[in-house]
PDB file of C-alpha atoms in Angstrom:
ATOM      1  CA  UNK A  13       0.000   0.000   0.000  1.00  0.00           C
ATOM      2  CA  UNK A  14       1.329   3.406  -0.910  1.00  0.00           C
ATOM      3  CA  UNK A  15       0.851   6.318   1.434  1.00  0.00           C
ATOM      4  CA  UNK A  16       0.925   9.857   0.077  1.00  0.00           C
ATOM      5  CA  UNK A  17       3.628  11.788   1.929  1.00  0.00           C
ATOM      6  CA  UNK A  18       2.422  14.719   4.017  1.00  0.00           C
ATOM      7  CA  UNK A  19       4.068  18.155   3.858  1.00  0.00           C
ATOM      8  CA  UNK A  20       6.477  17.447   6.734  1.00  0.00           C
ATOM      9  CA  UNK A  21       7.584  14.140   5.228  1.00  0.00           C
ATOM     10  CA  UNK A  22       8.076  15.809   1.834  1.00  0.00           C
ATOM     11  CA  UNK A  23      10.248  18.531   3.356  1.00  0.00           C
ATOM     12  CA  UNK A  24      12.383  15.893   5.098  1.00  0.00           C
ATOM     13  CA  UNK A  25      12.645  13.945   1.841  1.00  0.00           C
ATOM     14  CA  UNK A  26      13.816  17.057  -0.015  1.00  0.00           C
ATOM     15  CA  UNK A  27      16.600  17.472   2.546  1.00  0.00           C
ATOM     16  CA  UNK A  28      17.553  13.772   2.505  1.00  0.00           C
ATOM     17  CA  UNK A  29      17.529  13.440  -1.284  1.00  0.00           C
ATOM     18  CA  UNK A  30      19.320  16.604  -2.407  1.00  0.00           C
ATOM     19  CA  UNK A  31      20.174  15.090  -5.795  1.00  0.00           C
ATOM     20  CA  UNK A  32      16.487  14.886  -6.724  1.00  0.00           C
ATOM     21  CA  UNK A  33      14.374  17.747  -8.081  1.00  0.00           C
ATOM     22  CA  UNK A  34      10.815  18.161  -6.923  1.00  0.00           C
ATOM     23  CA  UNK A  35       7.976  19.672  -8.934  1.00  0.00           C
ATOM     24  CA  UNK A  36       6.617  22.898  -7.500  1.00  0.00           C
ATOM     25  CA  UNK A  37       3.367  21.127  -6.591  1.00  0.00           C
ATOM     26  CA  UNK A  38       5.370  18.229  -5.012  1.00  0.00           C
ATOM     27  CA  UNK A  39       3.472  15.689  -7.115  1.00  0.00           C
ATOM     28  CA  UNK A  40       6.638  14.176  -8.652  1.00  0.00           C
ATOM     29  CA  UNK A  41      10.391  14.004  -8.216  1.00  0.00           C
ATOM     30  CA  UNK A  42      13.065  13.604 -10.866  1.00  0.00           C
ATOM     31  CA  UNK A  43      16.749  12.985 -11.395  1.00  0.00           C
ATOM     32  CA  UNK A  44      19.050  12.806 -14.402  1.00  0.00           C
ATOM     33  CA  UNK A  45      22.190  10.669 -14.328  1.00  0.00           C
ATOM     34  CA  UNK A  46      25.227  10.299 -16.569  1.00  0.00           C
ATOM     35  CA  UNK A  47      27.118   7.018 -16.814  1.00  0.00           C
ATOM     36  CA  UNK A  48      30.420   6.038 -18.429  1.00  0.00           C
ATOM     37  CA  UNK A  49      28.651   4.648 -21.470  1.00  0.00           C
ATOM     38  CA  UNK A  50      25.593   2.922 -22.836  1.00  0.00           C
ATOM     39  CA  UNK A  51      26.382  -0.419 -21.169  1.00  0.00           C
ATOM     40  CA  UNK A  52      26.640   1.180 -17.724  1.00  0.00           C
ATOM     41  CA  UNK A  53      23.398   3.096 -18.237  1.00  0.00           C
ATOM     42  CA  UNK A  54      21.576  -0.047 -19.338  1.00  0.00           C
ATOM     43  CA  UNK A  55      23.068  -2.057 -16.474  1.00  0.00           C
ATOM     44  CA  UNK A  56      21.779   0.580 -14.069  1.00  0.00           C
ATOM     45  CA  UNK A  57      18.328   0.456 -15.624  1.00  0.00           C
ATOM     46  CA  UNK A  58      18.219  -3.345 -15.389  1.00  0.00           C
ATOM     47  CA  UNK A  59      19.182  -3.286 -11.698  1.00  0.00           C
ATOM     48  CA  UNK A  60      16.527  -0.660 -10.957  1.00  0.00           C
ATOM     49  CA  UNK A  61      13.966  -2.548 -13.063  1.00  0.00           C
ATOM     50  CA  UNK A  62      14.385  -5.693 -10.966  1.00  0.00           C
ATOM     51  CA  UNK A  63      13.864  -3.752  -7.732  1.00  0.00           C
ATOM     52  CA  UNK A  64      10.963  -1.727  -9.159  1.00  0.00           C
ATOM     53  CA  UNK A  65       9.234  -4.857 -10.390  1.00  0.00           C
ATOM     54  CA  UNK A  66       9.530  -6.506  -6.962  1.00  0.00           C
ATOM     55  CA  UNK A  67       8.039  -3.347  -5.429  1.00  0.00           C
ATOM     56  CA  UNK A  68       5.352  -3.242  -8.145  1.00  0.00           C
ATOM     57  CA  UNK A  69       6.267   0.425  -8.514  1.00  0.00           C
ATOM     58  CA  UNK A  70       7.726   1.417 -11.852  1.00  0.00           C
ATOM     59  CA  UNK A  71       9.550   4.640 -12.767  1.00  0.00           C
ATOM     60  CA  UNK A  72       8.880   6.843 -15.736  1.00  0.00           C
ATOM     61  CA  UNK A  73      12.270   7.020 -17.403  1.00  0.00           C
ATOM     62  CA  UNK A  74      14.189   7.501 -20.598  1.00  0.00           C
ATOM     63  CA  UNK A  75      17.666   6.626 -21.809  1.00  0.00           C
ATOM     64  CA  UNK A  76      19.830   8.264 -24.450  1.00  0.00           C
ATOM     65  CA  UNK A  77      23.249   6.626 -24.726  1.00  0.00           C
ATOM     66  CA  UNK A  78      24.900   7.279 -21.331  1.00  0.00           C
ATOM     67  CA  UNK A  79      22.153   9.346 -19.699  1.00  0.00           C
ATOM     68  CA  UNK A  80      19.088   8.205 -17.813  1.00  0.00           C
ATOM     69  CA  UNK A  81      16.283  10.557 -16.817  1.00  0.00           C
ATOM     70  CA  UNK A  82      13.936   9.340 -14.096  1.00  0.00           C
ATOM     71  CA  UNK A  83      10.589  10.659 -12.872  1.00  0.00           C
ATOM     72  CA  UNK A  84       8.907   9.189  -9.809  1.00  0.00           C
ATOM     73  CA  UNK A  85       5.296   9.637  -8.764  1.00  0.00           C
ATOM     74  CA  UNK A  86       2.454   7.391  -7.674  1.00  0.00           C
ATOM     75  CA  UNK A  87      -0.332   8.106 -10.130  1.00  0.00           C
ATOM     76  CA  UNK A  88      -3.127   6.365  -8.224  1.00  0.00           C
ATOM     77  CA  UNK A  89      -2.258   8.317  -5.058  1.00  0.00           C
ATOM     78  CA  UNK A  90      -1.855  11.632  -6.864  1.00  0.00           C
ATOM     79  CA  UNK A  91       1.685  12.417  -5.790  1.00  0.00           C
ATOM     80  CA  UNK A  92       4.826  11.267  -4.023  1.00  0.00           C
ATOM     81  CA  UNK A  93       4.415   8.289  -1.711  1.00  0.00           C
ATOM     82  CA  UNK A  94       6.532   6.059   0.480  1.00  0.00           C
ATOM     83  CA  UNK A  95       7.063   3.856  -2.607  1.00  0.00           C
ATOM     84  CA  UNK A  96       8.691   6.752  -4.488  1.00  0.00           C
ATOM     85  CA  UNK A  97      10.891   7.490  -1.499  1.00  0.00           C
ATOM     86  CA  UNK A  98      12.001   3.851  -1.186  1.00  0.00           C
ATOM     87  CA  UNK A  99      12.676   3.507  -4.912  1.00  0.00           C
ATOM     88  CA  UNK A 100      14.593   6.814  -5.038  1.00  0.00           C
ATOM     89  CA  UNK A 101      16.873   5.625  -2.240  1.00  0.00           C
ATOM     90  CA  UNK A 102      17.558   2.378  -4.107  1.00  0.00           C
ATOM     91  CA  UNK A 103      18.225   4.332  -7.304  1.00  0.00           C
ATOM     92  CA  UNK A 104      20.713   6.560  -5.488  1.00  0.00           C
ATOM     93  CA  UNK A 105      22.491   3.530  -4.021  1.00  0.00           C
ATOM     94  CA  UNK A 106      22.867   1.816  -7.402  1.00  0.00           C
ATOM     95  CA  UNK A 107      23.919   5.044  -9.144  1.00  0.00           C
ATOM     96  CA  UNK A 108      26.631   5.598  -6.540  1.00  0.00           C
ATOM     97  CA  UNK A 109      27.906   2.016  -6.926  1.00  0.00           C
ATOM     98  CA  UNK A 110      28.142   2.466 -10.701  1.00  0.00           C
ATOM     99  CA  UNK A 111      29.884   5.843 -10.501  1.00  0.00           C
ATOM    100  CA  UNK A 112      27.083   7.873 -12.086  1.00  0.00           C
ATOM    101  CA  UNK A 113      27.101  11.642 -11.899  1.00  0.00           C
ATOM    102  CA  UNK A 114      24.113  13.967 -11.657  1.00  0.00           C
ATOM    103  CA  UNK A 115      23.212  16.142 -14.625  1.00  0.00           C
TER     104      UNK A 115
END
């Protein structure tokens, strides 16, 4: 079950996840990453895909060569939920392990 984050939780999340951008209405969060090449970007996406599928919470994302752009929101809840927070933290962990840089 996904729980929409309240204003206090969103403010804490914004502090904890400084590498993420938040829409003005706080309905979605996004991050763009650069990898060493296409293989690294695709490897990252595969690792995240496995986690996202287990969570049954899938990112909106795109890939062009060595860059990956990610948008997280929970459509049925109408904004950012605990699922987005958990997935963002996993994304950050994998990106760090693979040496990605923020765009």
